[in-house]
Coordinates of C-alpha atoms in Angstrom, one line a residue:
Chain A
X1 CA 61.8 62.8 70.3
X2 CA 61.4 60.3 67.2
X3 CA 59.9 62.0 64.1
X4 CA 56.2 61.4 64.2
X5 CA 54.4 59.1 61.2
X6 CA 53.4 61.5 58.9
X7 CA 52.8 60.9 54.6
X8 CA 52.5 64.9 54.4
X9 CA 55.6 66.0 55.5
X10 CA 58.9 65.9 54.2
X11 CA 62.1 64.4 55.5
X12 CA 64.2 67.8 55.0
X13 CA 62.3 71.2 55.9
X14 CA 65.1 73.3 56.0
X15 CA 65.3 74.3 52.4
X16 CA 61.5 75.2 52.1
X17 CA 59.5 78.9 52.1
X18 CA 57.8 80.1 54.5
X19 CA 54.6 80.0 52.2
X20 CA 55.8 75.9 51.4
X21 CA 56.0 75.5 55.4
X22 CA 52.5 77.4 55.8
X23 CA 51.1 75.0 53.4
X24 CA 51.9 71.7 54.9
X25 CA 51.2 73.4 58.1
X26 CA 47.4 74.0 56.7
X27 CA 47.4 70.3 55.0
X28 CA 47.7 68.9 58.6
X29 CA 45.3 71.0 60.5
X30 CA 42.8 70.3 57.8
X31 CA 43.4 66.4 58.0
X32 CA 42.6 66.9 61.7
X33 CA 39.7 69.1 62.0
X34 CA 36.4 69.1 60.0
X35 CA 34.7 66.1 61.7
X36 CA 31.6 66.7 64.1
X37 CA 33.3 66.3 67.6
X38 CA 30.8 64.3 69.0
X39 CA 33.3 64.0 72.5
X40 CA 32.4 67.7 73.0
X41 CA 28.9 67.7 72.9
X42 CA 28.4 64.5 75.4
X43 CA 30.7 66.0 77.6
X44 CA 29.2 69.3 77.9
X45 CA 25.6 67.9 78.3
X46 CA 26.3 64.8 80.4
X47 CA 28.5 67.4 82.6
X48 CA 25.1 69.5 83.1
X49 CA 22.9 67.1 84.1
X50 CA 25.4 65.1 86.5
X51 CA 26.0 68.7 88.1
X52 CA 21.9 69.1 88.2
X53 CA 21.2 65.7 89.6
X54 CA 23.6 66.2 92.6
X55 CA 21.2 68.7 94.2
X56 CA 17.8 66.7 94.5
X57 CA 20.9 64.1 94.9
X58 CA 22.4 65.8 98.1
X59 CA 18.8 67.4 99.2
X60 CA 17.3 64.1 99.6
X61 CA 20.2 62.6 101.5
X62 CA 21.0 60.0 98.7
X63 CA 24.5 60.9 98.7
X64 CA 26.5 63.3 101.4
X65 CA 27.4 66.9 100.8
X66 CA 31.4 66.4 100.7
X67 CA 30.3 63.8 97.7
X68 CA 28.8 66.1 95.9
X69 CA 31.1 68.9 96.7
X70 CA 33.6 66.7 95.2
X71 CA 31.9 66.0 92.3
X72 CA 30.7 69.6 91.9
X73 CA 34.1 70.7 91.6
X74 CA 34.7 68.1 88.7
X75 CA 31.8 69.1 86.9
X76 CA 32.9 73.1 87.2
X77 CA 36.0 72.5 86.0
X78 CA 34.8 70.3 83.2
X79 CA 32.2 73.1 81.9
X80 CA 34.5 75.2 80.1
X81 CA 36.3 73.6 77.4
X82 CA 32.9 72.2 75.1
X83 CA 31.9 76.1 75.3
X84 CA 35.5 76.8 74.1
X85 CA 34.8 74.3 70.7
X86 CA 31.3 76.0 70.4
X87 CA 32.8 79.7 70.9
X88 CA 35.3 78.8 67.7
X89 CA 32.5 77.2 65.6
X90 CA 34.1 73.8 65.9
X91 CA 30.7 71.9 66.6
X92 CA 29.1 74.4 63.7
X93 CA 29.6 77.3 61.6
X94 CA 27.7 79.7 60.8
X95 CA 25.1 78.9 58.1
X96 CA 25.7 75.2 58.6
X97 CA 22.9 72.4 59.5
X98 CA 23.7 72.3 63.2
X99 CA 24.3 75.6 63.8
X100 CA 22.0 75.4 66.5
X101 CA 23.8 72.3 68.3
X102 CA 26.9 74.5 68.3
X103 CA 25.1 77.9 70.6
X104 CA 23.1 75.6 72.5
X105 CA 26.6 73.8 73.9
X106 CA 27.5 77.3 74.7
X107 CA 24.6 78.8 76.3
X108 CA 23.2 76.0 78.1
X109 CA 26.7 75.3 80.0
X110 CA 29.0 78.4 80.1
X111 CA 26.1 79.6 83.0
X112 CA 27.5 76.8 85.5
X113 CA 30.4 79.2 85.9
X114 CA 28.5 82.4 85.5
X115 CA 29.2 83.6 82.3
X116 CA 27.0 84.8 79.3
X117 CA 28.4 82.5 76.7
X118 CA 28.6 85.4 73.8
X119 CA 30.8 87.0 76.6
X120 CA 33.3 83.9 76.5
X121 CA 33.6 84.3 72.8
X122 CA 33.8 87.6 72.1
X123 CA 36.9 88.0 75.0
X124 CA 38.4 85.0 73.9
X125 CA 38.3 85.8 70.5
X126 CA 40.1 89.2 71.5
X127 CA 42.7 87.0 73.8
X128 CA 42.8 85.1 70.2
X129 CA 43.9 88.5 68.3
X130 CA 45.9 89.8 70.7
X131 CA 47.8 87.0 72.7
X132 CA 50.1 88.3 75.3
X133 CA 49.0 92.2 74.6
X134 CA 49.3 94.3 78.1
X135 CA 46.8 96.6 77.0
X136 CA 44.7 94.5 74.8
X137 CA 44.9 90.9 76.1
X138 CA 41.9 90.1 78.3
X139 CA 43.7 87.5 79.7
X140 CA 47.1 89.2 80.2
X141 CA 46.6 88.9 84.0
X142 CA 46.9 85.7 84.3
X143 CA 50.6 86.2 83.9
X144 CA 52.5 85.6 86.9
X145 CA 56.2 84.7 87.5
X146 CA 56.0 81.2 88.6
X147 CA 53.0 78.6 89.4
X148 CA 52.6 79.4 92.9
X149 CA 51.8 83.4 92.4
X150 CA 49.9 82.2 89.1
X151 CA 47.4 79.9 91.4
X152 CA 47.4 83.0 94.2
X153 CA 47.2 85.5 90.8
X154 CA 44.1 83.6 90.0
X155 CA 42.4 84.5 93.3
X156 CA 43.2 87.4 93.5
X157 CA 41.9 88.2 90.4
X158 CA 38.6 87.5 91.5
X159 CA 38.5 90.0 93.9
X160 CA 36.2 93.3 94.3
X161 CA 39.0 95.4 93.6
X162 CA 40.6 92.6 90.8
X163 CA 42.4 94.1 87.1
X164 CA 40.7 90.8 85.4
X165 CA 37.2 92.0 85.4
X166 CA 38.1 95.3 84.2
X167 CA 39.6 93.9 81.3
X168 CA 37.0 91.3 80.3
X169 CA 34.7 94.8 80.4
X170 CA 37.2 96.8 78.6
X171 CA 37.4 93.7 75.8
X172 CA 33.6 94.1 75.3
X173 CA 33.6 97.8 75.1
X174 CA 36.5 98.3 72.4
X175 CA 34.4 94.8 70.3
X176 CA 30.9 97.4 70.4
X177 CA 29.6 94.6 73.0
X178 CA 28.5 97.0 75.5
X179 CA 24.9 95.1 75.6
X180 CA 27.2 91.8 76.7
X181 CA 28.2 94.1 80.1
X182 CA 24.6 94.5 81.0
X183 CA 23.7 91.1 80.6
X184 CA 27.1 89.6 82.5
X185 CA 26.1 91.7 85.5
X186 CA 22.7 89.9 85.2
X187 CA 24.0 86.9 85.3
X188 CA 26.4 87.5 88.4
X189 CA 23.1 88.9 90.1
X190 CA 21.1 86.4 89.5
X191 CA 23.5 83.6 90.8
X192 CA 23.9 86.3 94.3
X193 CA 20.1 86.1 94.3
X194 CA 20.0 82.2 93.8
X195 CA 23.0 81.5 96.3
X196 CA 21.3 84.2 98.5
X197 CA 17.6 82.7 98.3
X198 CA 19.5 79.2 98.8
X199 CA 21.7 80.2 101.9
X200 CA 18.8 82.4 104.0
X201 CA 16.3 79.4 103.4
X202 CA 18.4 76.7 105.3
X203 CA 20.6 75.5 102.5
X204 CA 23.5 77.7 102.6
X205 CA 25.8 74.9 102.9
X206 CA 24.8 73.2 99.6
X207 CA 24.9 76.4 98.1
X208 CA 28.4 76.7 99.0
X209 CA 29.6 73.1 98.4
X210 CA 27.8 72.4 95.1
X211 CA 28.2 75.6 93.2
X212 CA 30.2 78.6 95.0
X213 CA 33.4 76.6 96.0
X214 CA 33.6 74.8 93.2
X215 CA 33.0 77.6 90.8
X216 CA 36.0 79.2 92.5
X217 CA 38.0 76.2 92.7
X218 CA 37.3 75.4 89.0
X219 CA 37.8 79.2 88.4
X220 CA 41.3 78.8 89.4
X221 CA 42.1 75.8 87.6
X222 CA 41.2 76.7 84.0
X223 CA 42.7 80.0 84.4
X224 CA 46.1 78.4 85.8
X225 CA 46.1 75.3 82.8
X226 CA 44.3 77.6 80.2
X227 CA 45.8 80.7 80.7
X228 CA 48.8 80.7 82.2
X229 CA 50.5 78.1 81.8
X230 CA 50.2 77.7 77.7
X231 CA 51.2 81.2 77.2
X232 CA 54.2 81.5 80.3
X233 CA 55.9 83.6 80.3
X234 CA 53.8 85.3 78.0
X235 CA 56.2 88.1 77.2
X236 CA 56.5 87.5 73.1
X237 CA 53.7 88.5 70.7
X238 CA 53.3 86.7 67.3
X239 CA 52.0 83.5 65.6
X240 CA 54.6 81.3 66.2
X241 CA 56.2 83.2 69.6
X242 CA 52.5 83.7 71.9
X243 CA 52.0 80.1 72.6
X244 CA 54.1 77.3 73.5
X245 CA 53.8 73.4 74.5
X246 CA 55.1 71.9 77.2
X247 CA 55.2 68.6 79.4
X248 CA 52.4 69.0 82.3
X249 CA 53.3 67.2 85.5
X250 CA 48.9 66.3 86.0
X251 CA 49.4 65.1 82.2
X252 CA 47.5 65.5 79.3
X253 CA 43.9 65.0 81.2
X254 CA 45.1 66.9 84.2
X255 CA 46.2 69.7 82.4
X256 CA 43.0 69.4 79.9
X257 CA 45.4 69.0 76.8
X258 CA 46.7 72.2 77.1
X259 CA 50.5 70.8 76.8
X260 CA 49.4 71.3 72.8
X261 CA 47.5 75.0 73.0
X262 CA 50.0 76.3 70.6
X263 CA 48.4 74.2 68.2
X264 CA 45.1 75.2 69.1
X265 CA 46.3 79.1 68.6
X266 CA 47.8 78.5 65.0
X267 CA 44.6 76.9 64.4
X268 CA 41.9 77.4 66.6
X269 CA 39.1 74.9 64.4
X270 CA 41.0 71.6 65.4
X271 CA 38.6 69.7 67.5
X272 CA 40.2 70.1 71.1
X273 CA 40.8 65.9 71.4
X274 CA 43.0 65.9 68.1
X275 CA 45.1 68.6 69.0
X276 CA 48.0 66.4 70.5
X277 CA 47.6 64.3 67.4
X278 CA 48.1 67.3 65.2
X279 CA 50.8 68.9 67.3
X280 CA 52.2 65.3 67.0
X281 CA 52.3 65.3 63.6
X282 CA 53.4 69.3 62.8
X283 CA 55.9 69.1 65.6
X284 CA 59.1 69.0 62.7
X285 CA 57.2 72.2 61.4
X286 CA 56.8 74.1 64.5
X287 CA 60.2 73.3 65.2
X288 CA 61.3 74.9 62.1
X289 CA 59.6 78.1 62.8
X290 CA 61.3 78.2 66.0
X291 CA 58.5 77.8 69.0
X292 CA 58.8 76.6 72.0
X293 CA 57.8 73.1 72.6
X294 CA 59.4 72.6 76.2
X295 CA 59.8 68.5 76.9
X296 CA 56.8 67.6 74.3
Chain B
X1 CA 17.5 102.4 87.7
X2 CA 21.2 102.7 86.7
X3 CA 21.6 104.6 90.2
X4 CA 20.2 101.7 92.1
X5 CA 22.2 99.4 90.4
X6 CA 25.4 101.1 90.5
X7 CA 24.9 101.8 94.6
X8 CA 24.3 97.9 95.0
X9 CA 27.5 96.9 92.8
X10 CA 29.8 99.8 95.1
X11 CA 28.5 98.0 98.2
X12 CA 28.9 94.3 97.2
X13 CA 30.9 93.0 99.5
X14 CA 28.5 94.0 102.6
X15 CA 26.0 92.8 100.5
X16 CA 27.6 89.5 100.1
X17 CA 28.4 89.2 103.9
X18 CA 25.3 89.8 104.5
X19 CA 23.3 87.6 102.2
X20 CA 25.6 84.3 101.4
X21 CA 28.8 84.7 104.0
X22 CA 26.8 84.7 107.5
X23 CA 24.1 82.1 106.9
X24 CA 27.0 80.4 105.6
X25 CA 29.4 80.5 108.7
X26 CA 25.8 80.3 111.2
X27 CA 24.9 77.2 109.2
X28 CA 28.5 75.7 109.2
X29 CA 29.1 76.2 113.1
X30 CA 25.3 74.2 113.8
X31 CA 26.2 71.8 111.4
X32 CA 29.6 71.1 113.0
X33 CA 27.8 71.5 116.7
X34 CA 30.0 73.8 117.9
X35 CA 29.3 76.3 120.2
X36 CA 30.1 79.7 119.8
X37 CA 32.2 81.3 122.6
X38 CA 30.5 84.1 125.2
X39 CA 27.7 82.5 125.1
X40 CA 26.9 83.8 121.1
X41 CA 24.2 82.2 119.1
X42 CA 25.3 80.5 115.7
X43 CA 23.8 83.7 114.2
X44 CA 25.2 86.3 116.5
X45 CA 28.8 84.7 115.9
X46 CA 27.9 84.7 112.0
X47 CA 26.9 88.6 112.0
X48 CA 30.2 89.3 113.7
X49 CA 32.5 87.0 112.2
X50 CA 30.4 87.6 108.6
X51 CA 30.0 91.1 109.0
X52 CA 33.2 91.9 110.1
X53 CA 34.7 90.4 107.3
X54 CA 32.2 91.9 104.5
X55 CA 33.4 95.3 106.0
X56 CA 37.1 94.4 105.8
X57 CA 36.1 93.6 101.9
X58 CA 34.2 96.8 101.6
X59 CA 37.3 98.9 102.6
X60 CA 40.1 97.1 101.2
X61 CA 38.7 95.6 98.1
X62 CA 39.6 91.9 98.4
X63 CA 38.3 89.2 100.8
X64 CA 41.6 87.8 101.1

């Protein structure tokens, strides 16, 4: 790969510190993060109200249910990642102006897939501290050997009986959270009573094809791109060994730029669209500290 | 409160069956316009095809 355009780093890393590689590894991040990611916040409100316009939408006959299934399913799996900026403070920090903008991204979206946003960021921020943990990794069971039992991993996951739950439970318990258990099960009652109210009133089919099959279908797909495959095999702990970057056969898009997630992880306030321009640039670096960077 | 709760989470799956699964499949099968075999109503076929399953879930622990 040719050596990325970059006035920050030098042309011969070998003979530097550890602290001297930390340091230009900090210059970067900060020369990519710090600006208001206006991408995020369109996307995570223009995803709720296309996803709300396609009931009256479907109702009302303007467009047919496998449309809007379709688009459902896009909109499901496009919720998650403008909560993931707002659970790491990119939109705001705490104390700043738009403080406000940043938890409203978070609560009024992470619901679409039936989850208390404060949920999201308290486990992700424990997946965060202890990447690839068995015990302590809320996430570790998205593990799998190969893509095909990570997909099937990722439904049966979801199951009564599934280890993921427990987990995401047992992540709020140790973080003092036990007030974010109560109010997850209230969320996942109160989408069983709309889904229920829905289905027994005549609409049980636009229940299913606007919200539950794409929830599970989108379900699947963030924890296979997000999860999985970012941290496979997943069987090293440490900053530079729990994360890797590789080449994604849907592509950057496809694979919601998770090909760069080990940037993200060594510096989780860079604004999710410059991450490949940051991995771009650190590349020499993280080569130099030995990660894994696959193809990319 | 926590008892009634805790009794409605153990029997979720039958719940489920019950409340999203078989208006789901009796809804699917008039929308397709297929008839149920034995002579079964949309619904009947639902409670059995629904319910069965829900109880599969209840014992085993996974729909699938």
């Amino acid at each position: 790969m040719n050596a990325p355009v970059t006035d920050i780093l030098p042309a011969d890393l070998t003979d530097l510190s550890d602290s001297q590689l930390m340091k230009l590894e900090r210059k970067i991040a900060l020369k990519h993060s710090g600006m208001f990611p206006w991408l995020m916040v369109i996307w995570a409100f223009g995803n709720l109200i296309c996803w709300l316009a396609l009931w009256p939408l479907v109702l009302f006959d303007y467009i047919p249910l496998w449309l809007g299934f379709l688009i459902a399913t896009i909109n499901m799996s496009l919720v998650y990642l403008p909560t993931h900026d707002a659970q790491h403070d990119i939109i705001a920090r705490p104390g700043q102006k738009l403080r406000w903008l940043n938890e409203l991204v978070g609560h009024a979206t992470s619901w679409m897939i039936v989850f208390p946003f404060q949920v999201l960021r308290v486990t992700h921020m424990d997946h965060h501290r202890h990447a690839n943990d068995p015990q302590l990794d809320p996430d570790y069971t998205s593990h799998a050997a190969g893509p095909w039992t990570a997909l099937w991993s990722t439904i049966q996951e979801r199951q009564p009986k599934g280890q993921r739950q427990h987990d995401y439970l047992g992540s709020l318990d140790r973080n003092g959270r036990q007030d974010l258990i109560l109010l997850s099960i209230a969320y996942k009652l109160a989408f069983l009573a709309i889904l229920f109210a829905l289905a027994w009133s005549g609409y049980a089919l636009e229940a299913f094809f606007l919200w539950w099959l794409p929830y599970h279908i989108a379900l699947s797909y963030l924890v296979f791109f997000l999860s999985w495959a970012p941290h496979h095999p997943g069987t090293k702990q440490g900053r530079y060994q729990d994360t890797r970057s590789w080449k994604s056969a849907a592509g950057n898009i496809g694979s919601m730029g998770m090909q760069f997630h080990v940037v993200h992880h060594l510096h989780p306030y860079i604004p999710l669209d410059r991450t490949p321009a940051a991995y771009r640039e650190m590349r020499p670096l993280l080569v130099a500290r030995g990660c894994d960077l696959g193809e990319n | 409160m926590e008892k009634a709760l805790t009794l409605f989470l153990k029997f979720l799956p039958l719940i489920f069956a019950f409340g999203f699964v078989i208006p789901v499949i009796a809804q699917g099968t008039k929308a397709l316009e297929w008839t149920p075999p034995l002579g079964l109503t949309p619904l009947w076929f639902a409670l059995i095809i629904g319910g069965a399953w829900g109880l599969f879930a209840q014992i085993k622990g996974r729909w699938l």
